[in-house]
Coordinates of C-alpha atoms in Angstrom, one line a residue:
X1 CA 88.5 -131.1 74.2
X2 CA 87.9 -127.4 73.3
X3 CA 88.6 -126.4 69.8
X4 CA 89.8 -122.9 70.8
X5 CA 90.4 -121.7 67.3
X6 CA 87.0 -122.8 65.8
X7 CA 85.2 -121.7 68.9
X8 CA 86.6 -118.3 68.8
X9 CA 85.9 -117.9 65.1
X10 CA 82.2 -119.2 65.7
X11 CA 81.7 -116.6 68.5
X12 CA 83.0 -113.8 66.4
X13 CA 81.0 -114.6 63.3
X14 CA 77.8 -115.1 65.4
X15 CA 78.4 -111.8 67.0
X16 CA 79.0 -110.0 63.8
X17 CA 75.8 -111.3 62.2
X18 CA 73.6 -109.9 65.1
X19 CA 72.2 -106.4 65.1
X20 CA 71.5 -104.7 68.4
X21 CA 67.7 -104.7 67.7
X22 CA 67.9 -108.5 67.6
X23 CA 68.8 -108.7 71.3
X24 CA 66.8 -105.7 72.5
X25 CA 69.6 -103.0 72.4
X26 CA 69.4 -99.6 70.7
X27 CA 71.3 -99.3 67.6
X28 CA 72.6 -95.7 67.7
X29 CA 74.1 -93.7 64.8
X30 CA 77.8 -93.9 65.6
X31 CA 78.3 -97.6 65.7
X32 CA 81.6 -98.6 63.9
X33 CA 81.5 -102.3 64.8
X34 CA 79.7 -104.7 62.6
X35 CA 77.0 -106.5 64.4
X36 CA 77.2 -106.5 68.2
X37 CA 80.2 -105.3 70.4
X38 CA 82.1 -107.8 72.5
X39 CA 81.2 -105.9 75.5
X40 CA 77.5 -106.3 74.7
X41 CA 77.8 -110.1 74.2
X42 CA 79.6 -110.3 77.5
X43 CA 76.8 -108.4 79.4
X44 CA 74.1 -110.6 77.7
X45 CA 75.9 -113.8 78.7
X46 CA 76.8 -112.6 82.3
X47 CA 80.5 -112.9 81.8
X48 CA 83.4 -110.4 82.1
X49 CA 84.3 -108.4 78.8
X50 CA 88.0 -109.7 79.2
X51 CA 86.9 -113.3 79.4
X52 CA 84.7 -113.1 76.4
X53 CA 87.5 -111.4 74.3
X54 CA 89.8 -114.0 75.4
X55 CA 87.3 -116.7 74.1
X56 CA 87.2 -115.0 70.7
X57 CA 91.0 -114.8 70.6
X58 CA 91.3 -118.4 71.3
X59 CA 93.2 -117.6 74.7
X60 CA 92.4 -117.8 78.3
X61 CA 90.5 -120.6 80.4
X62 CA 88.1 -123.1 78.9
X63 CA 84.3 -122.0 79.2
X64 CA 82.1 -123.9 81.7
X65 CA 78.9 -125.7 80.5
X66 CA 76.9 -122.9 82.0
X67 CA 78.8 -120.2 80.3
X68 CA 78.2 -122.1 76.9
X69 CA 74.6 -122.1 77.6
X70 CA 74.7 -118.5 78.5
X71 CA 76.6 -117.7 75.2
X72 CA 74.3 -119.6 73.0
X73 CA 71.4 -117.8 74.5
X74 CA 73.0 -114.4 74.3
X75 CA 74.1 -115.1 70.6
X76 CA 70.6 -116.1 69.8
X77 CA 71.7 -119.6 68.5
X78 CA 69.0 -121.8 67.1
X79 CA 69.1 -125.6 68.1
X80 CA 71.6 -126.5 65.5
X81 CA 74.0 -123.7 66.1
X82 CA 73.7 -124.4 69.9
X83 CA 74.6 -128.0 69.4
X84 CA 77.7 -126.9 67.3
X85 CA 78.7 -124.5 70.0
X86 CA 78.6 -127.3 72.6
X87 CA 80.8 -129.6 70.4
X88 CA 83.4 -126.8 69.8
X89 CA 83.5 -126.2 73.5
X90 CA 84.0 -129.9 74.2
X91 CA 80.8 -130.8 75.9
X92 CA 78.1 -133.4 75.0
X93 CA 75.3 -132.0 73.0
X94 CA 72.2 -131.5 75.2
X95 CA 69.1 -133.6 74.5
X96 CA 66.4 -131.6 72.8
X97 CA 63.0 -131.6 74.2
X98 CA 60.4 -133.4 72.3
X99 CA 58.3 -131.4 69.7
X100 CA 54.6 -130.7 70.7
X101 CA 53.8 -128.8 67.5
X102 CA 54.2 -129.5 63.8
X103 CA 56.2 -127.1 61.6
X104 CA 53.7 -125.4 59.0
X105 CA 56.2 -126.6 56.2
X106 CA 55.5 -130.4 57.2
X107 CA 51.8 -129.7 57.2
X108 CA 52.0 -128.2 53.7
X109 CA 53.9 -131.3 52.5
X110 CA 51.2 -133.7 54.0
X111 CA 48.5 -131.8 52.1
X112 CA 49.9 -133.4 49.0
X113 CA 49.5 -136.8 50.5
X114 CA 45.7 -136.6 51.0
X115 CA 45.0 -139.9 49.3
X116 CA 47.2 -141.7 51.8
X117 CA 46.8 -142.2 55.6
X118 CA 49.3 -139.9 57.3
X119 CA 50.1 -139.3 60.9
X120 CA 52.7 -137.1 62.6
X121 CA 54.1 -137.8 66.0
X122 CA 57.1 -137.0 68.1
X123 CA 59.5 -139.7 69.2
X124 CA 57.7 -140.3 72.5
X125 CA 54.8 -141.4 70.4
X126 CA 52.5 -138.3 71.0
X127 CA 50.2 -137.8 68.0
X128 CA 50.6 -134.2 66.9
X129 CA 48.5 -134.5 63.6
X130 CA 46.8 -136.9 61.5
X131 CA 44.7 -136.5 58.3
X132 CA 41.1 -137.5 57.9
X133 CA 41.9 -140.8 55.9
X134 CA 44.2 -142.0 58.7
X135 CA 41.5 -141.1 61.2
X136 CA 38.9 -143.1 59.2
X137 CA 41.1 -146.1 58.6
X138 CA 41.9 -146.4 62.4
X139 CA 38.4 -145.5 63.7
X140 CA 39.8 -142.3 65.4
X141 CA 36.9 -140.0 66.1
X142 CA 38.8 -137.4 68.0
X143 CA 42.2 -136.5 69.4
X144 CA 42.3 -137.6 73.0
X145 CA 44.1 -135.6 75.6
X146 CA 47.1 -136.5 77.6
X147 CA 48.3 -140.2 77.5
X148 CA 45.2 -141.0 75.3
X149 CA 47.1 -139.2 72.4
X150 CA 50.2 -141.4 72.7
X151 CA 50.4 -144.4 70.3
X152 CA 52.4 -146.5 72.7
X153 CA 50.1 -146.1 75.6
X154 CA 47.0 -146.8 73.5
X155 CA 48.6 -150.0 72.1
X156 CA 49.3 -151.3 75.6
X157 CA 46.6 -150.0 77.8
X158 CA 43.7 -149.6 75.5
X159 CA 42.4 -153.0 74.2
X160 CA 40.0 -151.5 71.5
X161 CA 43.0 -149.9 69.9
X162 CA 44.2 -153.4 68.8
X163 CA 40.9 -154.6 67.3
X164 CA 41.7 -153.5 63.9
X165 CA 44.9 -155.5 63.8
X166 CA 44.9 -159.2 63.0
X167 CA 45.8 -161.3 66.2
X168 CA 48.8 -163.0 64.7
X169 CA 50.4 -159.7 64.0
X170 CA 50.0 -158.1 67.5
X171 CA 53.1 -159.6 69.1
X172 CA 55.4 -158.3 66.5
X173 CA 53.9 -154.9 66.7
X174 CA 54.2 -154.8 70.4
X175 CA 57.9 -155.6 69.9
X176 CA 58.3 -152.8 67.5
X177 CA 56.6 -150.4 69.8
X178 CA 58.9 -151.2 72.8
X179 CA 62.1 -151.3 70.7
X180 CA 61.3 -147.9 69.1
X181 CA 60.6 -146.2 72.6
X182 CA 63.7 -148.0 73.8
X183 CA 65.8 -146.1 71.2
X184 CA 64.3 -142.8 72.4
X185 CA 65.2 -143.7 75.9
X186 CA 68.7 -144.4 74.8
X187 CA 69.1 -141.0 73.1
X188 CA 67.5 -139.1 76.1
X189 CA 68.2 -141.2 79.3
X190 CA 68.0 -138.1 81.6
X191 CA 64.7 -136.8 80.1
X192 CA 62.1 -137.2 82.7
X193 CA 59.4 -137.2 80.0
X194 CA 60.6 -140.3 78.7
X195 CA 61.4 -142.0 82.0
X196 CA 57.8 -141.2 83.2
X197 CA 56.1 -142.6 80.1
X198 CA 58.2 -145.9 80.5
X199 CA 57.5 -146.2 84.2
X200 CA 53.7 -145.7 83.6
X201 CA 53.5 -148.2 80.8
X202 CA 55.4 -150.7 82.9
X203 CA 53.0 -150.3 85.8
X204 CA 49.9 -150.5 83.4
X205 CA 51.1 -153.4 81.1
X206 CA 52.7 -156.6 82.1
X207 CA 53.4 -157.3 78.5
X208 CA 55.3 -153.8 78.2
X209 CA 57.4 -154.5 81.1
X210 CA 58.4 -158.0 80.0
X211 CA 59.4 -156.6 76.4
X212 CA 61.2 -153.6 77.9
X213 CA 63.5 -155.8 80.0
X214 CA 64.8 -157.5 76.8
X215 CA 66.6 -154.2 75.8
X216 CA 65.7 -154.4 72.1
X217 CA 66.5 -151.2 70.2
X218 CA 65.4 -150.2 66.9
X219 CA 63.9 -147.0 65.3
X220 CA 60.9 -148.0 63.2
X221 CA 61.4 -146.9 59.6
X222 CA 59.4 -149.5 57.6
X223 CA 56.9 -152.3 58.0
X224 CA 54.0 -154.2 56.5
X225 CA 50.7 -153.7 58.1
X226 CA 47.3 -155.3 57.8
X227 CA 44.2 -153.4 59.2
X228 CA 40.7 -154.7 59.3
X229 CA 38.2 -152.0 58.7
X230 CA 34.4 -152.7 59.4
X231 CA 33.3 -151.2 56.1
X232 CA 36.0 -152.2 53.6
X233 CA 37.6 -155.3 55.2
X234 CA 41.2 -156.1 55.3
X235 CA 43.6 -153.4 54.0
X236 CA 47.2 -154.5 53.3
X237 CA 49.6 -151.6 53.6
X238 CA 53.4 -150.7 53.5
X239 CA 54.1 -148.5 56.5
X240 CA 56.9 -146.0 55.8
X241 CA 58.2 -143.8 58.6
X242 CA 60.0 -140.4 57.4
X243 CA 62.4 -138.8 59.9
X244 CA 63.0 -135.1 59.1
X245 CA 66.8 -134.2 59.7
X246 CA 67.4 -132.6 63.2
X247 CA 64.0 -133.3 64.5
X248 CA 62.4 -135.8 66.7
X249 CA 59.2 -135.8 64.6
X250 CA 58.2 -138.8 62.7
X251 CA 55.8 -138.8 59.5
X252 CA 54.2 -142.1 59.3
X253 CA 52.7 -142.8 55.8
X254 CA 50.6 -145.9 55.0
X255 CA 51.0 -146.8 51.1
X256 CA 48.9 -149.6 49.5
X257 CA 50.8 -152.8 49.3
X258 CA 51.7 -153.8 45.7
X259 CA 49.6 -156.7 44.3
X260 CA 46.7 -156.0 46.6
X261 CA 43.3 -153.9 46.2
X262 CA 44.4 -151.6 49.1
X263 CA 44.4 -148.5 46.8
X264 CA 40.7 -149.1 45.8
X265 CA 39.8 -149.6 49.5
X266 CA 41.5 -146.4 50.5
X267 CA 39.6 -144.6 47.8
X268 CA 36.3 -146.0 49.0
X269 CA 37.1 -144.9 52.6
X270 CA 37.6 -141.5 51.3
X271 CA 34.0 -141.6 49.8
X272 CA 32.7 -143.1 53.0
X273 CA 34.3 -140.2 54.9
X274 CA 32.9 -137.5 52.5
X275 CA 29.4 -138.9 53.0
X276 CA 29.9 -139.0 56.9
X277 CA 31.3 -135.5 57.1
X278 CA 29.6 -133.4 54.3
X279 CA 31.0 -130.0 53.7
X280 CA 28.8 -126.9 53.4

């Protein structure tokens, strides 16, 4: 149901916080209204001035979903504000499209984790960024385009991507990949990007198709991993996946497992990397 009072209050406050220049309108010197005028918001949203005024006054008919979308655009709502507007109007919150770039603040954060393998991906599994230690540990020479940059796709369609994982752990990790992607599918069942990835994986991998039919759902947050590296041998790690709030991004950090020599092996890998890629 529409929360008329809260909806009207939100619309008014958003309107008052915007300046004409924010929406491409001339300011003028005789403006008495703080922020935008109601008539200006109505024009930007493609609705009548009377209809918009009634919304702010908690009167009149309920807005339709297309009108709510237009109001969010007219009032320059960010994703969080748009979601709030949908809830106030009584509509399900629209699914957000997967990220394909990393916020500079997150990259700045990862710079302080350079002694650990770190990778950032979206909830589809598209790798958006990884540090040099992560690339060295997993034998990643370059960022592959298209599906080649997706962790789920590589796991189920590219046999060499598994060669660094002990055989006895591969079944468990396959299950984790599928249950994590199933969680994304459950959040965004109408998103064609999710459905297309699932369909392509099922067509390419019998293992994926069999596991997908089990309907296991779980967002990965922590795990224990063993990775065999040709230069340093077996590295035992604790995998921690961080989920920034209000984002589909995941920050995967690999930490040395307590009681093992993983920390020394990671340091050795950094030395190997420095020798392989000398700086000027």
